[in-house]
Coordinates of C-alpha atoms in Angstrom, one line a residue:
Chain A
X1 CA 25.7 37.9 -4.7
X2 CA 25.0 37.7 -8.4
X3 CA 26.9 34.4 -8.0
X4 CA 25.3 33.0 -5.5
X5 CA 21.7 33.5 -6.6
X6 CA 22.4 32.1 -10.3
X7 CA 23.9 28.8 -8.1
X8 CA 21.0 28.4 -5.6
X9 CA 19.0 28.7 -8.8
X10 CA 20.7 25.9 -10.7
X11 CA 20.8 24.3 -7.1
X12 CA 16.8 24.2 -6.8
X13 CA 16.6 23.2 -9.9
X14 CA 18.9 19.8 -9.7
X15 CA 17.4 19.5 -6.5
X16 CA 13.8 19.4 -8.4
X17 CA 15.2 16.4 -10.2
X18 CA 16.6 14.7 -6.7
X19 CA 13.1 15.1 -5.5
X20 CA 12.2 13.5 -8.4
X21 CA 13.9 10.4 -8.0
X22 CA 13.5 10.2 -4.0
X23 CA 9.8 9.9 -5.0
X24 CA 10.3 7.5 -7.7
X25 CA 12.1 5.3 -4.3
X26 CA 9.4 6.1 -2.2
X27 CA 6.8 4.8 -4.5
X28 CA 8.2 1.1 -4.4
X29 CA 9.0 1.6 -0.8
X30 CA 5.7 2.2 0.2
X31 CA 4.0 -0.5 -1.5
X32 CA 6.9 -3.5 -1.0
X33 CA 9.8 -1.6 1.8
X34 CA 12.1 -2.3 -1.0
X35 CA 13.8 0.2 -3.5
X36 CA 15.6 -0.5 -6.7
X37 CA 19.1 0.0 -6.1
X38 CA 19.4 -0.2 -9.8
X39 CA 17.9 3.0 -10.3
X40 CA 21.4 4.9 -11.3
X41 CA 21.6 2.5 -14.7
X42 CA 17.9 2.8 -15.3
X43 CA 18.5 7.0 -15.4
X44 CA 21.7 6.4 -17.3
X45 CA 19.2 4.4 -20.1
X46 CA 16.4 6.8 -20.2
X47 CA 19.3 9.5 -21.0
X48 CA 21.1 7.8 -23.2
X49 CA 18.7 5.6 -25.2
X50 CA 17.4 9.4 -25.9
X51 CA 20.4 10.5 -27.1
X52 CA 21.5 7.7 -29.0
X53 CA 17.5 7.3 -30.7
X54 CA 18.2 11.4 -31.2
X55 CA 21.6 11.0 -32.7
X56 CA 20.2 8.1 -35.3
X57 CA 17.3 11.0 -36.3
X58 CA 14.7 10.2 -34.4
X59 CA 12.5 13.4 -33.4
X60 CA 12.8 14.0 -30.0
X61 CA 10.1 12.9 -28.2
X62 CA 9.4 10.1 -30.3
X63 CA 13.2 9.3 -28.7
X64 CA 12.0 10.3 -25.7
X65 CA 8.9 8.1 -25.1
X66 CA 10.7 4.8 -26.8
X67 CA 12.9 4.9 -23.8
X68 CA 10.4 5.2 -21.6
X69 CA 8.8 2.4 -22.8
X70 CA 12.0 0.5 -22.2
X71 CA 12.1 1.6 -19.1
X72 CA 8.8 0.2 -18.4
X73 CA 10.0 -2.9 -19.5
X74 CA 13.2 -3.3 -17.6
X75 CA 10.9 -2.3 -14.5
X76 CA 8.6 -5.1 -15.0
X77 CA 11.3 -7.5 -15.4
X78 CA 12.8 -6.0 -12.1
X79 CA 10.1 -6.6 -9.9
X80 CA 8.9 -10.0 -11.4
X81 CA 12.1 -11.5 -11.5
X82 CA 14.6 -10.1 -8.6
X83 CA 12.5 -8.4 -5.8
X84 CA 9.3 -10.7 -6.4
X85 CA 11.3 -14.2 -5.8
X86 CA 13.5 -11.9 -3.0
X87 CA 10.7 -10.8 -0.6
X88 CA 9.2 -14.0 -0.7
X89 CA 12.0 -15.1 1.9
X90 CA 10.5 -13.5 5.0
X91 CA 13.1 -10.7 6.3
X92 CA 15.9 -10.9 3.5
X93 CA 17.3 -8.0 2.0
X94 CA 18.0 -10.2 -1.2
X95 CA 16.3 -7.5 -2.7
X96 CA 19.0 -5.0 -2.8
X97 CA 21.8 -7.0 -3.6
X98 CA 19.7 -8.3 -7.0
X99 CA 18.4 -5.1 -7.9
X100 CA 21.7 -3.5 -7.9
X101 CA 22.7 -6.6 -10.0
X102 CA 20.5 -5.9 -12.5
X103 CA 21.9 -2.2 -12.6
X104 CA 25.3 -3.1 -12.8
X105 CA 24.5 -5.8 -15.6
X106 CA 22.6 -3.2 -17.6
X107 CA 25.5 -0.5 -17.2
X108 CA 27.7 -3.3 -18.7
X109 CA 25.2 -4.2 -21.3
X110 CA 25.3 0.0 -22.0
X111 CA 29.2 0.2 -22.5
X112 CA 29.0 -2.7 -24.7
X113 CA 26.5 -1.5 -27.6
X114 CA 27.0 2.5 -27.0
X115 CA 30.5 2.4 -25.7
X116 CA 31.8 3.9 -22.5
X117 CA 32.6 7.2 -24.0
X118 CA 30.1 9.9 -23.2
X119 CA 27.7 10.7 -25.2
X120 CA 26.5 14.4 -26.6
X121 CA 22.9 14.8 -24.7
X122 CA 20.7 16.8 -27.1
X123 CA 18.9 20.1 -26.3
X124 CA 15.5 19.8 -26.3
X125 CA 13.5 23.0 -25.4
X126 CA 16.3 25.6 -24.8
X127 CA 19.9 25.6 -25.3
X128 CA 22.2 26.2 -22.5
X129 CA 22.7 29.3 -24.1
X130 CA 19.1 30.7 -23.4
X131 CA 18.6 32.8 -20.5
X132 CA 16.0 35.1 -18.8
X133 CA 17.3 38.2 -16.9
X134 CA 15.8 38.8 -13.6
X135 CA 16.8 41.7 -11.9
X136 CA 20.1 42.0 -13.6
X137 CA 20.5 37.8 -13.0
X138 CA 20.7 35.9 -15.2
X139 CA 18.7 32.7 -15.2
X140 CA 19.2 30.0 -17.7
X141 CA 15.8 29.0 -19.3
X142 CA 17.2 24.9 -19.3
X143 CA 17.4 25.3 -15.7
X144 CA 13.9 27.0 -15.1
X145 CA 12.3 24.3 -17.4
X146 CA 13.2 21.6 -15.7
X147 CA 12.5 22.8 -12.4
X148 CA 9.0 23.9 -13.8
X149 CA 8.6 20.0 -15.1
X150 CA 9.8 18.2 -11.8
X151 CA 7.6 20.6 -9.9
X152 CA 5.1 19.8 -12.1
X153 CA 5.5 16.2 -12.2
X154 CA 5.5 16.0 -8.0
X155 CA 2.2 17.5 -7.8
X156 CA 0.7 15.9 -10.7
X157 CA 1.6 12.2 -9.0
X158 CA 0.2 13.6 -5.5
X159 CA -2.8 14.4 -6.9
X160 CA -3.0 11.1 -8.5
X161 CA -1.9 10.1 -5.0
X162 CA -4.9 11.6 -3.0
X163 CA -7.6 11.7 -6.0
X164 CA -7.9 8.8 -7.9
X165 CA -9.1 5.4 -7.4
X166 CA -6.2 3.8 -8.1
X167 CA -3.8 6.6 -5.8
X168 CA -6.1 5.7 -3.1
X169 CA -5.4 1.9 -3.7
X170 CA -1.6 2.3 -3.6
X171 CA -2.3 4.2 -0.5
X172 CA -3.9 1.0 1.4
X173 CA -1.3 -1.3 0.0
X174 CA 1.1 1.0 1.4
X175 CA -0.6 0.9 5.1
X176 CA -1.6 -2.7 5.1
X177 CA -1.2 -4.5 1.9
X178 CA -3.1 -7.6 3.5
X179 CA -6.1 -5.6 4.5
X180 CA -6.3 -4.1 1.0
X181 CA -6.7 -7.8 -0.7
X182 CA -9.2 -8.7 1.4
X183 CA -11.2 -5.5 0.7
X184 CA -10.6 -6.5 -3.2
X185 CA -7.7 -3.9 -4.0
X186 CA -5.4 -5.9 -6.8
X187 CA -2.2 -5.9 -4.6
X188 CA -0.2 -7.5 -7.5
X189 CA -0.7 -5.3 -10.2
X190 CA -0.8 -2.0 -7.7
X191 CA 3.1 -3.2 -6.9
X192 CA 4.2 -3.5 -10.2
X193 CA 2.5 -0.4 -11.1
X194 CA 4.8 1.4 -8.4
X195 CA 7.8 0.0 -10.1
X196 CA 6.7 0.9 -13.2
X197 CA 6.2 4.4 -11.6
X198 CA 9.5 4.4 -9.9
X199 CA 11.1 3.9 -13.2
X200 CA 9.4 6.1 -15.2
X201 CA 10.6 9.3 -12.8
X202 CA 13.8 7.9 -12.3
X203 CA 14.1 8.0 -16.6
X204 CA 12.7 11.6 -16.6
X205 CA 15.2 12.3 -14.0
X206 CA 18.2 10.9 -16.2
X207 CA 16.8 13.1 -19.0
X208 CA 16.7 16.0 -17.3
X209 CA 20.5 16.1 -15.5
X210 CA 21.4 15.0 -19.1
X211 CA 20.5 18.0 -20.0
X212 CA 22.1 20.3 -18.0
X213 CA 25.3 18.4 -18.1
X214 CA 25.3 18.1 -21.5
X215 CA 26.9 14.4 -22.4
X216 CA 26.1 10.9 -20.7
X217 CA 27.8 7.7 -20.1
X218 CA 27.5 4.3 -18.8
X219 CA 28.4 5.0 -14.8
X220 CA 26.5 8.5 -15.5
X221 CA 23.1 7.0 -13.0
X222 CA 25.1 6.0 -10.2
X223 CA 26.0 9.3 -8.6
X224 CA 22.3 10.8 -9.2
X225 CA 20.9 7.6 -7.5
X226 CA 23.3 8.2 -4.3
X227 CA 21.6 11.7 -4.6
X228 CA 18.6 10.8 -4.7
X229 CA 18.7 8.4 -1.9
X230 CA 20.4 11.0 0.0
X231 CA 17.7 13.1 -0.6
X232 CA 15.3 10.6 0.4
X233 CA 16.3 9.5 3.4
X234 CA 16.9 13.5 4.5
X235 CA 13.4 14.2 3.9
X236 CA 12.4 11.0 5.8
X237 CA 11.8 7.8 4.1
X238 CA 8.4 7.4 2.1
X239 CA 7.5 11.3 2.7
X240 CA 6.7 13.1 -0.7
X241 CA 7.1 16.6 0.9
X242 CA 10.0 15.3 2.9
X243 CA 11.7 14.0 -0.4
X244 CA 10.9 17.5 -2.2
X245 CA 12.4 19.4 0.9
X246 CA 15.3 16.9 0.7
X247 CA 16.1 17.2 -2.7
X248 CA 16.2 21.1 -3.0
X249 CA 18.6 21.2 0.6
X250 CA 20.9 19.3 -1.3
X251 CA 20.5 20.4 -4.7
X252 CA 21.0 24.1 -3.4
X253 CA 24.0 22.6 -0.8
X254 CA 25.8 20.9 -3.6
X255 CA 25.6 23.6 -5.9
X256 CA 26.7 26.5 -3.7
X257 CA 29.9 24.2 -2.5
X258 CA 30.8 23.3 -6.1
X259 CA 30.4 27.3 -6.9
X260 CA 32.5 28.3 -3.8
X261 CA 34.6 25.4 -2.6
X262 CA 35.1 22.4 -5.4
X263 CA 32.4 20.4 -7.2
X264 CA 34.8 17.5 -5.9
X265 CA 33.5 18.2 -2.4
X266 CA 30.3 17.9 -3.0
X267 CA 29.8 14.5 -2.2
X268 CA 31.4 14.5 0.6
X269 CA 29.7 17.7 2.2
X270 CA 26.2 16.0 0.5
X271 CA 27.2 12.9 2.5
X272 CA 28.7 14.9 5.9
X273 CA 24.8 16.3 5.9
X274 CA 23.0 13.1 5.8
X275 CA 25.0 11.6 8.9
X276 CA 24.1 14.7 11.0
X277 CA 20.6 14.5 10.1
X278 CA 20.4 11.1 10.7
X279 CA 22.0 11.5 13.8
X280 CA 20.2 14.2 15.2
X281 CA 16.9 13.0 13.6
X282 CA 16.6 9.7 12.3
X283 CA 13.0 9.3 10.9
X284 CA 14.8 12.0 8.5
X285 CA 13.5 16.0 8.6
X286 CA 9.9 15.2 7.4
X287 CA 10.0 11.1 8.4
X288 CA 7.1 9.1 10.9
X289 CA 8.8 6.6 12.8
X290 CA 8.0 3.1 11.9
X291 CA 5.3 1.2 14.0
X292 CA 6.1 -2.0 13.4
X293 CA 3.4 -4.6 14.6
X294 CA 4.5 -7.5 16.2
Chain B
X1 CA -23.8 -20.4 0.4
X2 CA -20.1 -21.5 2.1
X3 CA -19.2 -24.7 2.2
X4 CA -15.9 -25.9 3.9
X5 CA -14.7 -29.1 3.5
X6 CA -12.0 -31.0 5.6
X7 CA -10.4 -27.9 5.6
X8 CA -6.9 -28.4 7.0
X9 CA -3.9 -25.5 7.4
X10 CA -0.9 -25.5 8.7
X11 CA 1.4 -22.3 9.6
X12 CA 5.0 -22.5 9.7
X13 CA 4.8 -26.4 10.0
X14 CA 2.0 -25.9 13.2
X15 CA -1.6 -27.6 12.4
X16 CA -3.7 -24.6 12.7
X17 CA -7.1 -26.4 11.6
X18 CA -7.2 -30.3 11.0
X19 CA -10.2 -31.4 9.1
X20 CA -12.7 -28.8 9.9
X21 CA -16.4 -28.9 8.0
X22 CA -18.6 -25.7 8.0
X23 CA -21.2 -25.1 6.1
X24 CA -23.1 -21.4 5.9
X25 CA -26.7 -21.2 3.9
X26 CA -27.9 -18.1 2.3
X27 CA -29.7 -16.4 4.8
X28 CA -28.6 -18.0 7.7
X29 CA -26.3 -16.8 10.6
X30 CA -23.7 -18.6 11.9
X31 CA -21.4 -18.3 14.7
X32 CA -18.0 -20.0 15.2
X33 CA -17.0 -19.8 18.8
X34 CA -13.9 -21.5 21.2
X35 CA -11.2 -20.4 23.0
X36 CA -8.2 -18.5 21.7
X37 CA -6.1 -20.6 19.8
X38 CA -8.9 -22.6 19.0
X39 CA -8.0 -21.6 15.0
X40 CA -10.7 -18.8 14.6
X41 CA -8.9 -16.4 13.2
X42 CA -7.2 -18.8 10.9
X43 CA -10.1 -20.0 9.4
X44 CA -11.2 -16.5 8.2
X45 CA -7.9 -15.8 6.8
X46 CA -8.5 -19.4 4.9
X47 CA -11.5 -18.5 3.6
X48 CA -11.0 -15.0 2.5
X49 CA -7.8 -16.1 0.7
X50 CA -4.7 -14.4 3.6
X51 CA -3.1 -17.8 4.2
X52 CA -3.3 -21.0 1.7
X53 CA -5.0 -24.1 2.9
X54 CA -3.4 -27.3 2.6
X55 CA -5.7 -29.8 2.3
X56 CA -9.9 -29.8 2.0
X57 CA -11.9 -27.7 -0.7
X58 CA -13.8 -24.1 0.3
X59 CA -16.7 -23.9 -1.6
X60 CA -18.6 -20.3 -2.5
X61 CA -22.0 -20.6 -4.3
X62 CA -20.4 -24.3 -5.3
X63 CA -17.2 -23.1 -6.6
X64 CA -13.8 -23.4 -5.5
X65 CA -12.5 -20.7 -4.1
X66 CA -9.0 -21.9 -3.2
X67 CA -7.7 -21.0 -6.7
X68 CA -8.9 -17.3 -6.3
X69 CA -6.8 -14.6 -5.1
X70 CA -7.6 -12.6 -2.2
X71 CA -8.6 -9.6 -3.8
X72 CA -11.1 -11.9 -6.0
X73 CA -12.9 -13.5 -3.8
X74 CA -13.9 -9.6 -2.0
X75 CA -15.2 -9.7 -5.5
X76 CA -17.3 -12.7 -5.7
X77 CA -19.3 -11.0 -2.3
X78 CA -17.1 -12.1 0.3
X79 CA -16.8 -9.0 3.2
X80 CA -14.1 -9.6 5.7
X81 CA -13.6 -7.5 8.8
X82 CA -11.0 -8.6 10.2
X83 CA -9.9 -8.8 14.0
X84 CA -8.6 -5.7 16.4
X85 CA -10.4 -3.3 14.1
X86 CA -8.4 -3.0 11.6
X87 CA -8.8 0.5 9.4
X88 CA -6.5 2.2 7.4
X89 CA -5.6 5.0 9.7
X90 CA -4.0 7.5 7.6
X91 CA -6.6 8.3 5.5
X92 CA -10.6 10.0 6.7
X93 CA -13.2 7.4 7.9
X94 CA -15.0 8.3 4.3
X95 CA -11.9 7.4 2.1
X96 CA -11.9 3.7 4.4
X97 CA -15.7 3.5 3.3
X98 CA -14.8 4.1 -0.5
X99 CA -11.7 2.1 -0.5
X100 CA -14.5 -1.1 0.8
X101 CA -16.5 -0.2 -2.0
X102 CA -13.7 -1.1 -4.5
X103 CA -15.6 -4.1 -5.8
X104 CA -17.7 -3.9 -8.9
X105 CA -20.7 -4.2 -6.6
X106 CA -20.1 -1.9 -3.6
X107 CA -19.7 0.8 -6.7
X108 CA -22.7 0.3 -8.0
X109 CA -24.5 0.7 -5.0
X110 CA -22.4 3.2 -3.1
X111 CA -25.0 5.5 -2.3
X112 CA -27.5 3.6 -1.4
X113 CA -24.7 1.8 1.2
X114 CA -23.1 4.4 2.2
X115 CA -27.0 6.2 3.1
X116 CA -27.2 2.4 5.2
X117 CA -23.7 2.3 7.1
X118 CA -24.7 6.0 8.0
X119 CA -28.2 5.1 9.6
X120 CA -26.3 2.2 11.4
X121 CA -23.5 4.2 12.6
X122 CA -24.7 7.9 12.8
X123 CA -21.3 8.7 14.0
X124 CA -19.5 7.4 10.8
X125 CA -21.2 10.3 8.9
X126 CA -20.4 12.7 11.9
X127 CA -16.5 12.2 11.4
X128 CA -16.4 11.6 7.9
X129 CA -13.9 14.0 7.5
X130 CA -11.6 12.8 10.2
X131 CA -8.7 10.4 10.3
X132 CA -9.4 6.9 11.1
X133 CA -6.5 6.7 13.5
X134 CA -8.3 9.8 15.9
X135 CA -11.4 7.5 16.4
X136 CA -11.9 5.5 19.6
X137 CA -11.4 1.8 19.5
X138 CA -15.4 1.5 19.5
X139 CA -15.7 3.9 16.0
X140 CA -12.9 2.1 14.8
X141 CA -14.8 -1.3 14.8
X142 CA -17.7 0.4 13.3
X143 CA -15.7 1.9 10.4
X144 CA -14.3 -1.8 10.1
X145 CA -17.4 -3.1 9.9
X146 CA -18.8 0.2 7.6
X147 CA -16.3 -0.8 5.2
X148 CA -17.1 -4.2 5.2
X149 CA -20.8 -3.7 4.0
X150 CA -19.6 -0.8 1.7
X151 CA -18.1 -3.6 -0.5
X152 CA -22.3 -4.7 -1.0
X153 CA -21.2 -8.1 0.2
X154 CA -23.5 -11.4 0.4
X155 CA -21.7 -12.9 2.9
X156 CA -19.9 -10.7 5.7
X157 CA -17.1 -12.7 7.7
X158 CA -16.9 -10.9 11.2
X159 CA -13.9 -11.5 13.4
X160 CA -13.9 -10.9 16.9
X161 CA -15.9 -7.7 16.7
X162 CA -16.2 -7.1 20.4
X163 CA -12.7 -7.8 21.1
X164 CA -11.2 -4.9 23.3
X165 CA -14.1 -3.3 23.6
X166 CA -16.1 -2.1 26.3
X167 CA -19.0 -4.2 27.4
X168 CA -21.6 -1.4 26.6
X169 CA -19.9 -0.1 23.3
X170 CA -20.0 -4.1 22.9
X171 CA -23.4 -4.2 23.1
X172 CA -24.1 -1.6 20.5
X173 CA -22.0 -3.9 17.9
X174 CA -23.9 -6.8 18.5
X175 CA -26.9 -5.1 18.0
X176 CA -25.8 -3.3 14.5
X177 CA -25.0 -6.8 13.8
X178 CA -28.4 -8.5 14.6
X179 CA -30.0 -5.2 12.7
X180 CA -27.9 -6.3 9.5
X181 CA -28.9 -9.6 9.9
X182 CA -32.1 -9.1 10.4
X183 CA -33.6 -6.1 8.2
X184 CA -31.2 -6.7 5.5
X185 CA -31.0 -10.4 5.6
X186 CA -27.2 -10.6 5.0
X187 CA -25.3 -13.5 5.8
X188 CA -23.5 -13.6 8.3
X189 CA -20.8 -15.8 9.7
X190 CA -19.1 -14.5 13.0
X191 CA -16.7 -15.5 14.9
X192 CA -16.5 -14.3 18.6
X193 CA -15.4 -15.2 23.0
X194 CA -18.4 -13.4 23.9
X195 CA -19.7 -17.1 23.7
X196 CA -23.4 -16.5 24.8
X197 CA -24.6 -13.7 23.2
X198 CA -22.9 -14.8 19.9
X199 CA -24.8 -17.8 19.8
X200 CA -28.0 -16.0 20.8
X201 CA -28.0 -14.2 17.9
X202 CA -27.0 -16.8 15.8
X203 CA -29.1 -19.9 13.9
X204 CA -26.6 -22.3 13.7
X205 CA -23.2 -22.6 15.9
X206 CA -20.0 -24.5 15.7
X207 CA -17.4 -24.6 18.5
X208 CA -13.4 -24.5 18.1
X209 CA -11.5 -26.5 19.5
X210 CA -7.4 -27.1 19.1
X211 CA -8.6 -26.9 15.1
X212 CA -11.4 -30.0 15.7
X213 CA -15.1 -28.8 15.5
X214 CA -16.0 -30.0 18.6
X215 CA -19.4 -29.2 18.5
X216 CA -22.4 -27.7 16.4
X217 CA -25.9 -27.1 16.2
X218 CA -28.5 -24.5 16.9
X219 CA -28.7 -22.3 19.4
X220 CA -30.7 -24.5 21.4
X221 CA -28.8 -27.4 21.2
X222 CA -25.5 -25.9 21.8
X223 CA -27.1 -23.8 25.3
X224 CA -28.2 -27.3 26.3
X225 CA -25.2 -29.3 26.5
X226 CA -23.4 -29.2 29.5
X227 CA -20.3 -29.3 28.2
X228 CA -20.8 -25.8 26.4
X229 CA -22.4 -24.3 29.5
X230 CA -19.7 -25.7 31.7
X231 CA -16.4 -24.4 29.2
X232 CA -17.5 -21.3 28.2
X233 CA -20.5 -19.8 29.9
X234 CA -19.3 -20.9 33.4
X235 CA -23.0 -22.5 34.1
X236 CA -24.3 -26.0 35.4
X237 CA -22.0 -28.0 38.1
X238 CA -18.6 -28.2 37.8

């Protein structure tokens, strides 16, 4: 029993970071239908940029922030240069064979200059040593922060979302990005803005599995962006309550069949889960259907 | 105000508008009428910066606006409300009211608009609160139409605002429209099939034809010709 609560535990908080990056897809999905299948290697960066800067001496968030920054960069050049030229073909999915390019391009780039060895991931707040007991169960702090962060992170990006000027602009590219130009929204910069987004969750989210895993390597993203797909699509495409649901389901799924059965079937069982869901429900758990206008 | 020159544009290698001239003065109110097909729609989404021209120059306060974006030219004072009532249905009817007041100029006089839209359609400010998708097609068109003037424009481009509607719920647009018009001296250019009581609210009128102006001319001029009465308001012998 003890068991199982300390693995749901470290389940909802992995999960957390799924969510995380399911929202980081959903925000370039809802403002262009396309995601960034190169997500995994821009995770992998944010981590190990961080740990590389951290390593060298740099304090860490100073480390943390440069690769964000990055990040930001790489995102820019994503959208301008592979999904921009892609989407201007009516109906290709050119997209998603160039953005994976770029991911797999920038995991080589990775293994050259920090080599294909994993790298030590620093601790930042707590070690993984650092625990709170809870009646009698113990809770490591690492995994409690980051689940507080993530949390934190959702709700802070749906209130930007729902409150601001610009949240409510993304919104009406989202719905019609047409009708939004004409009633003077910038669609242009609004898109890249998402990508930029996108990226910037997707590095926090590297950062924080860094951290509970402890090391990071070149092919580290790739996994996590299958995840966080997963997740996204359970939840139902483009729904940020339906990615948070999504994300803690599997987190908690793949933690208590790693704990129980073998971390090796997690995948698989991850996987087995989002055929029967998509079977039985293919909007996904929280997904509208698509109206699409003819 | 508007001035389009030999305006020519072409969809997917289809001529949608060959050579057409229009010309709007501050003030005025125009109507562009014709049968569907006739490259209405086309010419809104010309002029408001949806789909490129190819050839001719669009002229707004005498400068082009072909080189402006979209979203720019909402800026410069250019309202478009497009056809088949088009509001952003996920969010309330007050969110699509502040989302048309996104340009400079619909901010600075938000209140003051939004006090206006809500004396012209009382019900706006009833279901304020409500999502745009629950409203009947009728509320819909005002909300377009809300959101449209929320953006402070000087020149409002309405297409088709009757389209769909029922003939009494009809009525009330083209009155709102004529009240606009008339008490807050906006221009207006509208394009509509409801031939004859577009052009009876209108000073000036063109008529579409397979992309060709066929036509213009005042109200008067355009209600004499037999040709007019004859194709669209089924009058005068056949």
């Amino acid at each position: 029993m003890e068991d199982a609560l300390t693995l749901i535990l470290a389940g909802i908080s992995v999960g957390s970071v799924y969510a995380l990056i399911a929202i980081g897809l959903n925000l370039t999905y809802w403002t262009t239908r396309t995601m960034n299948f190169g997500q995994g290697s821009v995770m992998m960066l944010g981590a190990m940029m961080t740990a590389v800067l951290v390593a060298g001496g740099v304090i860490d968030a100073l480390a943390a922030l440069a690769s964000l920054v990055v990040i930001a960069a790489i995102m820019v050049f994503t959208e301008v240069f592979t999904v921009r030229p892609a989407l201007k073909i009516g109906g290709s999915m050119g997209w998603a064979v160039s953005t994976l390019g770029v991911g797999i391009i920038l995991q080589g780039v990775a293994a050259k200059y920090f080599g294909s060895q994993a790298v030590a991931f620093p601790d930042m707040v707590f070690s993984a040593q650092d625990y709170v007991e809870v009646f009698g169960v113990r809770f490591a702090l690492q995994y409690l922060a980051i689940l507080v962060l993530s949390v934190a992170l959702v709700a802070l990006l749906e209130l930007l979302l729902r409150r601001t000027v610009w949240g409510r602009a993304m919104r009406a590219v989202s719905m019609d990005a047409d009708l939004a130009a004409v009633a003077g929204i910038p669609v242009r910069p609004i898109v890249l803005g998402s990508y930029i987004a996108s990226g910037l969750l997707a590095g926090i989210a590297g950062m924080l599995i860094a951290q509970t895993g402890g090391t990071v390597d070149p092919a580290f993203g790739f996994d996590l962006m299958i995840f966080g797909f997963v997740a996204a699509v359970l939840g139902g495409i483009g729904s940020s309550s339906g990615a948070l649901l999504g994300g803690l389901v599997l987190g908690v799924i793949e933690k208590l069949v790693g704990g129980y059965v073998s971390t090796a079937a997690a995948h698989g069982i991850a996987f087995a889960l989002l055929v029967v869901v998509l079977v039985a429900r293919p909007q996904g758990l929280f997904g509208q259907r698509e109206v699409v206008k003819v | 105000m508007l001035d389009v020159a030999g305006l020519s544009v072409a969809y997917g290698g289809l001529r949608a508008l060959t050579e057409v001239s229009i010309s709007v003065a501050e003030g005025q109110f125009v109507t562009v009428v014709g049968p569907n097909g006739a490259g209405k729609s086309t010419l809104f989404k010309t002029i408001c910066g949806v789909v490129p021209a190819q050839a001719g120059s669009i002229d707004f306060d005498g400068a082009s606006l072909l080189k402006r974006p979209a979203a720019m030219r909402a800026h410069l004072g250019i309202a478009h409300v497009p056809e088949g009532r088009q509001v952003f249905k996920t969010m309330t009817v007050h969110e699509n009211l502040e989302l048309g007041a996104y340009p400079a100029a619909g901010r600075r006089q938000w209140k003051h608009t939004l006090e206006r839209i809500h004396t012209l359609f009382p019900i706006l400010h009833e279901r304020a609160q409500q999502l745009a998708g629950t409203l009947s097609g009728g509320e819909q068109q005002m909300l377009a139409i809300g959101r449209g003037l929320a953006s402070a424009p000087r020149l409002l481009l309405l297409d088709e605002p009757s389209m769909g509607l029922a003939p009494a719920v009809a009525d009330t647009i083209f009155e709102r429209i004529s009240q606009i018009h008339r008490e807050d001296g906006l221009t207006i250019l509208l394009v509509e099939q409801r031939v004859a009581e577009a052009l009876e609210l209108a000073d000036r009128g063109y008529v579409l034809e397979t992309g060709r102006v066929a036509m213009e001319g005042s109200y008067q001029t355009l209600m004499a010709d037999d040709r007019v009465r004859r194709a669209y308001l089924g009058m005068g012998e056949a």
